[in-house]
Amino acid sequence: MDSIYVKDLVKKFGGFTAVDSVSFSVHEGEIFGLLGPNGAGKTTIINILTTILKPTSGFVKVAGIDIKNRPEVRRNIGIVFQDPALDNKLTGRENLDFHARMYGLDKKSRSSRIKEVLELVELTEKADVVVEKYSGGMKRRLEIARGLLQKPKVLFLDEPTLGLDVQTRRKIWHYIEDLRKEENITILLTTHYIEEADYLCDRVAIINEGKIIAVEKPSKIREMVGGEIISVKIDGKAKPFKDELIKNGLAKEINERNGLLDITVEKGETKLPLIIKKADKLGLNIDYVSFRKPSLEDAFLKLTGRKISDEFNNIGKKGS
Amino acid sequence: MAKKEVNLVVSMFGFFEINLSAVYALWVRDIIRFYRSKSRIIGTLATPLLFMVFMGFGFSGSDVFLGNVSLDYKIFLVPGILGMTILFNSTFAGISVLLDKEFGFFKEVMIAPVSRISIVLGRIAGGTTITIFQSSLILFLSTLLWFKIGSLFGFILSLAYMFLMSVTFISIGLAFASRMKDMHGFNLIMNLFIFPLFFLSGALFPLNRLPEPIKIISYINPLTYGVDGLRASLTGFSEFSIMTSFGATLFFALIAVFVGAYFFEKSEYL
Ligand SMILES: Nc1ncnc2c1ncn2[C@@H]1O[C@H](COP(=O)(O)OP(=O)(O)OP(=O)(O)O)[C@@H](O)[C@H]1O
Ligand SMILES: [Mg+2]
C-alpha cells in the first residue's frame, strides 16, 4: 500500500510556480528522499503534505488520508521542520512533554514514550537542561525525537542534517536507520546532500525548479550516468586532451568542475592506463587522479546540467 | 499513533471543541517560562511600582473627588496602578505570540492536531495566571506602603476583576498579533492603543477632569470599568455602581474572547 500518494501537485505563489505538476508515491515502510538544490520546492512540497500550506491544485493522500482532512492527517504524522521550532527556555524533557500533551498522550504513554525517544537520540543525560544550552546537533536530535513521540505513521524530515558537522550528521543517519528497524514508519526526507540520500534512501526523487526529473533507487540513478568516473587534474591545456579522448572513444563524456576533469568511461579499470598514456603523449602532467563509481551528484549534474550545491562534500561516501 | 490516548475534548454546542490537555500544556509552558525569566518578573513590576511610589508621594495629601466624596490621591491611585499592570502585561502576553513566530515555536503549536480555540484558551490561561500573580504582588507591596484593603470579600472581588480584565486584554493582544507579521508594530500599538486607554480610564485621575467629548471615549474603554470596579472592591469608593462596572467588565471580556478567537482562527500559519 502507498503511504504517500501525490498526483499532479501544483503550488503557485502569485505568478510563480514553486511546485510544478509533481506526482510520486511512497510505499509503506520506505525511506524516500526529495533531493534538489536550494529553491527546488522541497519544503513547499513538505508543507503541503503536512497540511501547513494548501495546494493550488492536485491530489494528495498521506497515511491513506486525503490532506483536505487536516486534523486526521495531523494525528498520523510527525514533522521535523527545516528551521528550528523548539522553545529554548524549556528543557528538552519539557519540550517533549509539551508536544505529548498537544497530541493528547495520556500520562503513562507520555512518560514511557519520552524515555524511549530520548534514548533513541541519546539525549537522556541532557534531558533536564534548558534547550538554550544545547548544541545545534543536540537540538536537531531533540526535534527528531519529538517528531516520533506520537508514533506517527509517516515522518517528515526537512533537511534533518543541514548545517551539522560530519560526525553529528552520521549519528543522525544512524538514528534514522535504527528508527526504520524499531518503529513501523514511513519516512520522507529532503536533503541537498547527495551522500545523505545515497546512504539513507530506498528511493529518491530528484527535483529541480519545482519539477521531478527522476524517481529511482540511488543505485539506479548512478547507473543512469553509466560506467565510472575518472577525475583528473592536469597541468596544462585541457581542450586538446579532451578532444583526443573523445575522438578515440576513450571517454563517453567529459565535464569540467573545480579545475577537475570528470571523465565518464566504460570499464574504467582498463581505460585508466590508456588515459594516462594519452596525457603523456600530449606532454601533459597529471597532478591527481581519482577513480569512482558515479554518485548522485554526478547524476544530478547530468540530469539537470546544474550542480546540486556548492558545499558538496564527500562525507559518508560509501564504496568510493 | 500512541495506543492509549486521552480524549479530554470538550465539545461546545457542537460548534467547536476544546482540547483540555492542549490548554493545560500551553498554560504550563507559560508558567515555566515566566518563573525562569527573573528579568521579566522584575521588569514588568518596575514600571507600575515606580508610578505608584512617585505619583503617590508626589500627590500625597491632595484629595480627589469621586462624585461628591473626596478621597486621598494615594488611595485613589493604587487600583489605577493595578489596572495599569493588567493592561500592559496582558496586552503584551497576547501579542507575544509573535515572539513564538520569530523563534519558530509557533509552528510546533499550530501543527498540533488541536482546535485553534484550544490554543487561544491556553494562551489566555497562562497570561491571566501571570497577570493576576503580578497585580496581586503590586497590591501586596502597596499595603506595605500605605494602602489598606477594605475587606476580604473586596479582595476576592478584586481578583475576579483582575481575571476578567486580563482575559479582555490578552484577547485583544491576540487579535492584534493575528494581523501582524512581527513585533515591529508593537510600539505603534503601545502609543495608539495602550497609552490612550490607560490615560482615559480614570486610573491616574478621575474622569470628571476630562472634557465632555473625550469622556465618551472613556465610557467605551474596557479599562475604565475594570479600574473603577477594582477601586470599588478595594476602597469602597467608585464612579459607577458595582453592578455597572462588573457587568461591563464581564461583557467586554466575552466580546474580546470572541474577537480574539475569530482573528486567530483566520490568521496565517507561517
Ligand atoms: N510563501 C512563499 N511566497 C512566495 N514564494 C515562496 C514562498 N515559499 C517558497 N517560495 C518560493 O518557492 C520556491 C521553492 O521554495 P522551497 O522553500 O520549497 O525550496 P527548497 O527546495 O525547500 O529550498 P531549500 O533547499 O533552500 O530549503 C523558492 O523559489 C521560494 O522562493
Ligand atoms: Mg527547504
XYZ file of C-alpha atoms and ligand atoms in Angstrom:
622
model
C 0.000 0.000 0.000
C 1.150 3.538 -0.661
C 1.766 5.596 2.408
C 2.039 8.822 0.463
C 0.331 9.417 -2.841
C 0.843 12.654 -4.750
C -0.808 13.332 -8.082
C -0.324 16.403 -10.285
C 0.515 18.620 -7.353
C 0.849 22.306 -8.192
C 1.661 25.195 -5.877
C 1.786 28.753 -7.128
C 2.871 31.789 -5.129
C 1.330 34.622 -7.080
C 2.572 34.111 -10.631
C 5.489 31.946 -9.550
C 5.134 28.181 -9.781
C 7.096 26.657 -6.914
C 5.780 23.110 -7.421
C 5.019 22.183 -10.975
C 2.755 19.204 -11.536
C 4.559 16.789 -9.265
C 3.492 13.144 -8.926
C 5.061 10.391 -6.860
C 4.184 7.795 -4.287
C 5.963 6.373 -1.278
C 5.444 2.811 -0.100
C 4.780 1.854 3.457
C 7.991 1.471 5.440
C 10.074 3.167 2.799
C 12.618 5.935 3.285
C 12.050 8.301 0.422
C 14.182 11.300 -0.397
C 13.461 14.554 -2.148
C 16.780 15.688 -3.475
C 17.302 19.067 -5.032
C 19.164 22.369 -4.864
C 18.065 25.473 -2.927
C 14.690 26.715 -4.018
C 13.782 23.471 -5.805
C 10.469 23.302 -3.964
C 11.241 20.612 -1.383
C 9.977 22.491 1.658
C 6.909 23.640 -0.214
C 6.031 20.020 -1.018
C 6.524 19.042 2.634
C 4.391 21.954 3.783
C 1.568 20.801 1.548
C 1.874 17.161 2.590
C 1.790 18.160 6.252
C -1.294 20.407 5.770
C 0.549 23.625 6.560
C 0.004 25.004 3.057
C -2.934 24.440 0.770
C -2.062 23.235 -2.741
C -3.128 25.250 -5.774
C -4.266 22.029 -7.411
C -3.632 18.319 -7.322
C -4.493 15.358 -5.146
C -2.547 14.191 -2.110
C -3.032 11.367 0.344
C -0.867 10.910 3.418
C -1.141 7.787 5.578
C -4.100 6.895 3.418
C -5.942 10.115 4.255
C -6.805 12.944 1.888
C -4.929 16.051 3.047
C -8.171 18.005 2.921
C -8.933 16.219 6.181
C -6.409 18.257 8.114
C -6.938 17.065 11.704
C -6.887 13.403 10.733
C -3.693 13.750 8.700
C -2.046 15.641 11.543
C -2.818 12.930 14.036
C -0.889 10.474 11.878
C 2.262 12.354 11.000
C 5.376 13.686 12.671
C 7.387 16.620 11.359
C 10.854 17.990 11.776
C 10.835 21.428 10.213
C 13.740 22.846 8.272
C 14.069 25.734 10.740
C 14.328 25.089 14.463
C 10.986 25.027 16.284
C 11.918 24.441 19.921
C 11.203 26.513 22.997
C 14.707 27.443 24.104
C 13.606 28.373 27.620
C 12.269 24.900 28.293
C 14.341 21.807 28.936
C 14.452 19.003 26.407
C 12.060 16.965 28.508
C 9.657 19.872 28.895
C 9.632 20.393 25.137
C 8.764 16.739 24.684
C 6.147 16.844 27.408
C 4.505 19.856 25.799
C 4.351 18.024 22.491
C 2.997 14.841 24.047
C 0.171 16.767 25.693
C -0.645 18.649 22.498
C -1.024 15.263 20.836
C -3.225 14.008 23.662
C -0.993 11.226 25.008
C -2.024 10.026 28.442
C 0.247 10.089 31.472
C 1.593 6.576 31.096
C 2.388 6.702 27.408
C 3.817 10.184 27.871
C 6.469 9.109 30.303
C 7.294 5.850 28.540
C 7.458 7.416 25.081
C 9.564 10.343 26.266
C 12.004 7.896 27.808
C 12.144 5.826 24.626
C 12.735 8.665 22.215
C 15.314 10.308 24.460
C 17.220 7.044 24.479
C 16.965 6.708 20.733
C 18.671 10.050 20.153
C 20.975 9.659 23.169
C 19.771 12.734 24.984
C 18.680 11.101 28.240
C 21.530 12.709 30.152
C 20.798 16.178 28.818
C 17.035 15.904 29.100
C 16.758 18.305 32.020
C 18.984 21.001 30.613
C 17.342 24.043 29.006
C 17.475 23.853 25.230
C 19.263 27.210 25.120
C 22.348 25.328 26.271
C 22.124 22.613 23.610
C 24.446 22.463 20.622
C 22.973 22.611 17.118
C 23.249 18.855 16.763
C 21.554 18.201 20.096
C 18.688 20.483 19.143
C 18.235 18.631 15.893
C 18.241 15.287 17.669
C 15.669 16.561 20.127
C 13.442 17.656 17.264
C 13.703 14.255 15.649
C 12.809 12.649 18.980
C 9.841 14.969 19.271
C 8.601 14.117 15.803
C 8.486 10.472 16.837
C 6.775 10.922 20.170
C 3.230 10.326 18.989
C 4.270 7.236 16.980
C 3.422 8.748 13.627
C 2.751 6.552 10.625
C 4.659 8.958 8.427
C 7.618 11.069 9.487
C 8.677 14.153 7.529
C 12.243 15.348 7.927
C 13.041 18.611 6.184
C 16.834 18.818 5.847
C 17.484 16.805 9.012
C 21.238 17.385 8.988
C 21.606 20.804 7.420
C 24.489 22.741 8.917
C 25.704 19.932 11.160
C 29.247 18.605 11.275
C 30.179 15.298 9.715
C 30.106 13.278 12.917
C 26.729 14.555 14.037
C 25.362 14.007 10.578
C 26.467 10.389 10.611
C 24.942 9.935 14.044
C 21.624 11.223 12.821
C 21.782 8.857 9.883
C 22.201 6.010 12.326
C 19.196 7.122 14.364
C 17.122 7.225 11.225
C 18.302 3.746 10.289
C 17.504 2.447 13.778
C 14.138 4.037 13.553
C 13.261 2.117 10.489
C 14.143 -1.081 12.268
C 12.352 -0.313 15.505
C 9.251 1.570 14.529
C 6.968 0.756 11.691
C 7.259 4.043 9.945
C 7.460 5.647 6.519
C 9.945 8.489 6.182
C 10.026 11.287 3.657
C 13.121 13.414 3.926
C 14.504 16.281 1.932
C 18.136 16.979 1.515
C 20.580 18.555 -0.772
C 23.336 16.310 0.442
C 23.688 13.619 -2.172
C 25.502 11.363 0.223
C 22.629 11.534 2.636
C 20.137 10.429 0.049
C 22.525 7.748 -1.105
C 23.096 6.415 2.376
C 19.553 6.526 3.735
C 17.010 6.394 0.982
C 15.393 3.448 -0.696
C 14.351 5.744 -3.489
C 14.928 9.375 -4.285
C 13.059 11.870 -6.364
C 15.398 14.319 -7.989
C 13.709 17.662 -8.118
C 14.716 20.847 -9.817
C 12.792 24.099 -10.237
C 9.587 22.539 -8.970
C 9.683 19.551 -11.284
C 10.575 15.942 -10.598
C 13.218 14.800 -13.025
C 13.599 11.205 -11.911
C 12.387 8.849 -9.216
C 14.725 5.915 -8.745
C 16.787 3.839 -6.386
C 20.052 5.630 -5.663
C 21.960 2.807 -7.348
C 19.750 3.050 -10.430
C 20.374 6.719 -10.711
C 24.064 6.101 -10.532
C 23.663 3.560 -13.305
C 21.865 6.092 -15.463
C 25.070 8.021 -15.577
C 26.716 4.832 -16.722
C 30.209 3.472 -16.296
C 32.675 5.011 -13.930
C 34.156 8.404 -13.462
C 37.802 9.212 -13.613
C 38.660 12.631 -12.288
C 42.000 14.026 -13.303
C 43.759 17.247 -12.667
C 46.108 18.152 -15.459
C 48.807 20.675 -15.659
C 48.281 22.412 -18.974
C 45.602 22.937 -21.599
C 42.590 20.688 -21.187
C 41.000 21.278 -24.552
C 43.260 19.152 -26.848
C 43.313 16.425 -24.226
C 39.536 16.322 -24.055
C 39.159 16.285 -27.836
C 41.647 13.478 -28.132
C 39.889 11.292 -25.555
C 36.505 11.760 -27.151
C 37.860 11.181 -30.642
C 39.475 7.897 -29.641
C 36.355 6.703 -27.868
C 38.185 6.562 -24.582
C 35.641 8.790 -22.882
C 31.864 8.878 -23.136
C 31.602 12.315 -21.730
C 33.783 14.924 -20.046
C 32.709 17.588 -17.580
C 34.882 20.223 -16.006
C 34.358 21.274 -12.424
C 36.557 22.910 -9.817
C 39.546 22.567 -12.167
C 38.973 18.828 -12.397
C 38.045 16.882 -15.488
C 35.339 14.302 -14.799
C 35.784 11.692 -17.477
C 32.921 9.251 -17.793
C 34.133 5.905 -19.118
C 33.016 2.308 -19.532
C 35.257 -0.367 -17.993
C 37.287 2.235 -16.177
C 39.875 -0.235 -14.937
C 41.192 -0.768 -18.459
C 40.756 2.833 -19.607
C 42.693 4.462 -16.837
C 46.199 3.432 -18.043
C 45.303 4.436 -21.576
C 44.142 7.854 -20.464
C 47.338 8.456 -18.542
C 49.375 7.364 -21.530
C 47.427 9.774 -23.716
C 48.232 12.640 -21.428
C 51.905 11.704 -21.541
C 51.864 11.731 -25.297
C 50.396 15.242 -25.333
C 53.098 16.335 -22.901
C 50.650 16.968 -20.038
C 51.423 16.293 -16.414
C 48.732 14.635 -14.378
C 48.774 16.007 -10.827
C 45.970 13.955 -9.435
C 43.738 11.047 -10.409
C 40.709 9.585 -8.706
C 38.512 6.787 -9.822
C 34.948 6.277 -8.622
C 31.546 4.930 -9.295
C 29.192 7.764 -10.228
C 27.462 9.451 -7.296
C 24.057 11.026 -7.195
C 25.870 14.309 -7.579
C 27.105 13.187 -10.973
C 23.633 12.023 -11.837
C 22.143 15.331 -10.843
C 24.696 17.191 -12.889
C 23.920 15.053 -15.848
C 20.155 15.237 -15.472
C 19.903 18.954 -14.862
C 23.122 20.387 -16.142
C 23.422 22.000 -12.757
C 25.388 21.324 -9.618
C 23.297 20.411 -6.645
C 25.087 22.619 -4.153
C 28.365 24.362 -3.868
C 29.002 22.926 -0.493
C 29.062 19.448 -1.950
C 31.420 17.314 0.017
C 32.358 13.707 0.263
C 31.197 12.932 3.740
C 29.953 9.462 4.395
C 30.583 8.275 0.900
C 30.032 4.578 0.613
C 32.145 2.371 -1.595
C 34.290 5.044 -3.113
C -0.300 6.786 16.898
C 0.114 6.012 20.577
C -2.383 3.415 21.589
C -3.527 4.996 24.777
C -4.863 8.403 24.164
C -6.784 10.626 26.474
C -9.702 12.262 24.909
C -10.036 15.304 27.045
C -12.042 17.073 24.446
C -14.949 19.248 25.349
C -17.370 19.935 22.590
C -19.120 23.265 22.887
C -22.629 23.238 21.454
C -21.239 21.061 18.672
C -19.660 24.163 17.105
C -16.121 23.892 18.311
C -14.157 21.623 20.537
C -11.645 22.337 23.240
C -8.689 20.007 23.828
C -8.141 20.378 27.536
C -4.759 18.726 27.545
C -3.527 21.250 24.959
C -4.851 24.153 27.044
C -3.018 22.702 30.017
C 0.213 22.214 28.030
C 0.184 25.853 26.912
C -0.574 27.024 30.432
C 2.300 25.039 31.958
C 4.665 26.335 29.321
C 3.789 29.950 30.080
C 4.250 29.422 33.804
C 7.628 27.743 33.357
C 8.834 30.469 31.024
C 7.658 33.093 33.479
C 9.453 31.812 36.541
C 12.613 31.122 34.556
C 12.940 34.718 33.409
C 13.677 36.738 36.506
C 14.348 39.843 34.460
C 10.839 39.700 33.040
C 9.301 39.430 36.508
C 11.246 42.400 37.780
C 10.985 44.405 34.562
C 7.222 44.205 34.407
C 6.840 45.109 38.066
C 9.222 48.034 37.961
C 7.144 50.449 35.845
C 3.907 50.233 37.855
C 5.866 50.335 41.109
C 7.714 53.482 40.102
C 4.444 55.093 39.038
C 2.821 54.148 42.303
C 5.627 55.278 44.565
C 6.440 58.587 42.886
C 2.961 59.696 41.945
C 1.707 58.534 45.324
C 4.250 60.547 47.264
C 4.188 63.406 44.782
C 0.447 63.966 45.129
C 0.297 62.788 48.704
C -2.276 64.660 50.772
C -4.160 66.072 47.783
C -7.744 64.951 47.598
C -9.650 63.812 44.523
C -13.393 63.887 44.161
C -15.422 60.912 43.010
C -18.918 62.279 42.634
C -19.146 64.369 45.790
C -16.947 62.240 48.076
C -13.328 63.104 48.498
C -10.504 60.597 48.718
C -6.749 60.825 49.349
C -4.927 60.596 46.000
C -2.573 57.894 47.327
C -5.569 55.635 47.956
C -7.227 56.614 44.700
C -4.082 55.732 42.777
C -3.489 52.106 43.861
C -6.379 50.459 41.948
C -5.343 52.554 38.937
C -1.842 51.133 39.127
C -3.304 47.622 39.276
C -5.251 48.448 36.138
C -2.051 49.645 34.513
C -0.224 46.436 35.423
C -3.027 44.343 33.987
C -3.396 46.395 30.808
C 0.312 46.419 29.920
C 1.115 42.846 30.863
C -1.939 41.248 29.348
C -1.755 43.055 26.047
C 1.892 42.115 25.829
C 1.127 38.493 26.745
C -1.325 38.340 23.848
C 0.996 39.954 21.345
C 3.924 37.807 22.435
C 2.598 35.028 20.214
C 4.644 36.904 17.660
C 7.809 36.110 19.590
C 6.991 32.433 19.102
C 6.673 33.117 15.403
C 10.078 34.734 15.394
C 11.695 31.814 17.207
C 9.912 29.150 15.211
C 7.960 27.596 18.078
C 4.701 28.883 16.642
C 4.769 26.138 14.004
C 5.064 23.475 16.662
C 1.925 24.862 18.299
C -0.055 25.382 15.116
C 0.663 22.000 13.541
C -0.670 20.054 16.524
C -3.988 18.291 15.956
C -5.933 20.625 18.230
C -8.513 23.306 17.558
C -7.404 26.917 17.357
C -9.771 27.842 20.144
C -7.794 25.497 22.413
C -4.665 27.434 21.565
C -6.403 30.730 22.312
C -7.679 29.420 25.647
C -4.251 28.055 26.545
C -2.743 31.458 25.922
C -5.423 33.142 27.977
C -4.955 30.673 30.834
C -1.208 31.293 31.012
C -1.447 35.047 30.573
C -4.187 35.570 33.173
C -2.376 33.468 35.772
C 0.771 35.510 35.371
C -1.053 38.839 35.280
C -3.091 38.051 38.389
C 0.091 36.992 40.159
C 1.834 40.224 39.257
C -1.013 42.530 40.128
C -1.517 40.747 43.442
C 2.141 41.336 44.138
C 1.725 45.051 43.392
C -1.316 45.116 45.639
C 0.656 43.428 48.398
C 3.515 45.917 48.042
C 1.030 48.787 48.176
C -0.220 47.549 51.532
C 3.341 47.703 52.813
C 3.466 51.336 51.722
C 0.176 52.948 52.636
C -2.755 51.003 51.251
C -5.385 49.177 53.276
C -7.675 46.601 51.643
C -11.253 47.217 52.769
C -12.437 43.641 53.326
C -11.712 40.032 52.444
C -14.750 39.997 50.211
C -13.453 43.105 48.491
C -10.130 41.402 47.888
C -11.787 38.339 46.370
C -13.961 40.564 44.200
C -10.849 42.411 43.029
C -9.349 39.079 41.905
C -12.434 38.496 39.772
C -11.926 41.914 38.178
C -8.253 41.179 37.579
C -9.199 37.932 35.894
C -11.805 39.444 33.581
C -9.573 42.381 32.734
C -6.631 40.197 31.778
C -8.863 37.974 29.680
C -10.003 41.095 27.826
C -6.565 42.481 27.089
C -4.880 39.162 26.268
C -7.603 38.514 23.739
C -7.171 41.966 22.241
C -3.405 41.343 22.111
C -4.021 38.045 20.308
C -6.274 39.780 17.817
C -3.515 42.323 17.125
C -0.918 39.567 16.827
C -3.056 37.730 14.290
C -2.863 40.715 11.969
C 0.831 41.413 12.480
C 3.920 39.797 11.000
C 6.395 40.611 13.740
C 6.940 42.672 16.874
C 7.857 45.804 14.925
C 4.331 47.120 15.207
C 4.332 46.823 18.967
C 5.447 50.403 19.604
C 2.643 51.659 17.429
C 0.114 49.678 19.437
C 1.694 50.919 22.624
C 1.247 54.550 21.570
C -2.053 54.381 19.708
C -3.855 51.861 21.881
C -2.347 51.057 25.260
C -1.395 54.555 26.428
C -4.655 56.229 25.350
C -6.673 53.512 27.094
C -4.548 53.958 30.175
C -4.845 57.754 30.353
C -8.571 57.730 29.580
C -9.513 55.070 32.120
C -9.601 57.031 35.355
C -6.541 55.157 36.545
C -4.464 58.258 37.253
C -7.158 60.926 37.688
C -10.941 60.928 37.928
C -12.899 61.054 34.694
C -14.708 64.250 35.689
C -11.494 66.153 34.960
C -11.809 65.251 31.263
C -13.616 67.440 28.685
C -17.005 66.058 27.639
C -16.149 64.749 24.125
C -13.158 62.830 25.432
C -15.233 61.397 28.257
C -17.170 59.463 25.636
C -14.040 57.515 24.808
C -13.626 56.733 28.489
C -17.105 55.293 28.613
C -16.364 52.779 25.857
C -12.972 51.950 27.335
C -12.972 48.491 28.984
C -10.225 49.569 31.368
C -12.460 52.333 32.821
C -14.890 49.814 34.267
C -12.143 47.469 35.404
C -10.281 50.179 37.274
C -13.495 51.515 38.763
C -14.510 48.020 39.847
C -11.123 47.437 41.452
C -11.473 50.764 43.247
C -14.952 49.884 44.435
C -13.947 46.470 45.736
C -10.685 47.544 47.392
C -11.531 51.024 48.742
C -15.303 51.267 48.661
C -15.169 54.455 46.558
C -16.132 54.433 42.892
C -17.677 56.291 39.992
C -20.139 53.593 38.931
C -22.105 51.045 40.884
C -20.546 47.601 41.250
C -23.324 46.196 39.077
C -22.399 48.539 36.251
C -18.666 48.038 36.418
C -18.850 44.284 36.869
C -21.433 43.872 34.126
C -19.406 45.996 31.712
C -16.147 44.206 32.548
C -17.734 40.804 32.019
C -19.308 41.997 28.783
C -16.004 43.311 27.404
C -14.199 40.091 28.381
C -16.688 37.931 26.498
C -16.661 40.137 23.416
C -12.855 40.260 23.439
C -12.510 36.464 23.648
C -14.742 36.041 20.628
C -12.961 38.746 18.656
C -9.533 37.326 19.607
C -10.552 33.780 18.743
C -12.084 34.931 15.460
C -8.960 36.746 14.277
C -6.714 33.960 15.463
C -8.813 31.418 13.583
C -8.410 33.468 10.409
C -4.692 34.065 10.781
C -1.967 32.571 8.601
C 0.154 29.674 9.685
C 3.639 30.772 8.957
N 5.464 31.836 0.942
C 6.105 31.983 -0.215
N 5.841 33.021 -1.027
C 6.475 33.175 -2.207
N 7.398 32.336 -2.679
C 7.720 31.267 -1.934
C 7.096 31.045 -0.663
N 7.618 29.910 -0.145
C 8.517 29.467 -1.038
N 8.592 30.274 -2.121
C 9.458 30.080 -3.296
O 9.236 28.782 -3.796
C 10.449 28.195 -4.201
C 10.652 26.872 -3.512
O 10.935 27.114 -2.146
P 11.216 25.943 -1.127
O 11.404 26.545 0.211
O 10.165 24.910 -1.269
O 12.600 25.383 -1.657
P 13.516 24.241 -1.052
O 13.696 23.217 -2.089
O 12.988 23.792 0.258
O 14.875 25.023 -0.856
P 15.965 24.917 0.307
O 16.878 23.800 -0.065
O 16.666 26.243 0.230
O 15.248 24.721 1.588
C 11.542 29.205 -3.937
O 11.839 29.877 -5.125
C 10.925 30.151 -2.930
O 11.423 31.437 -3.092
Mg 13.657 23.823 2.151
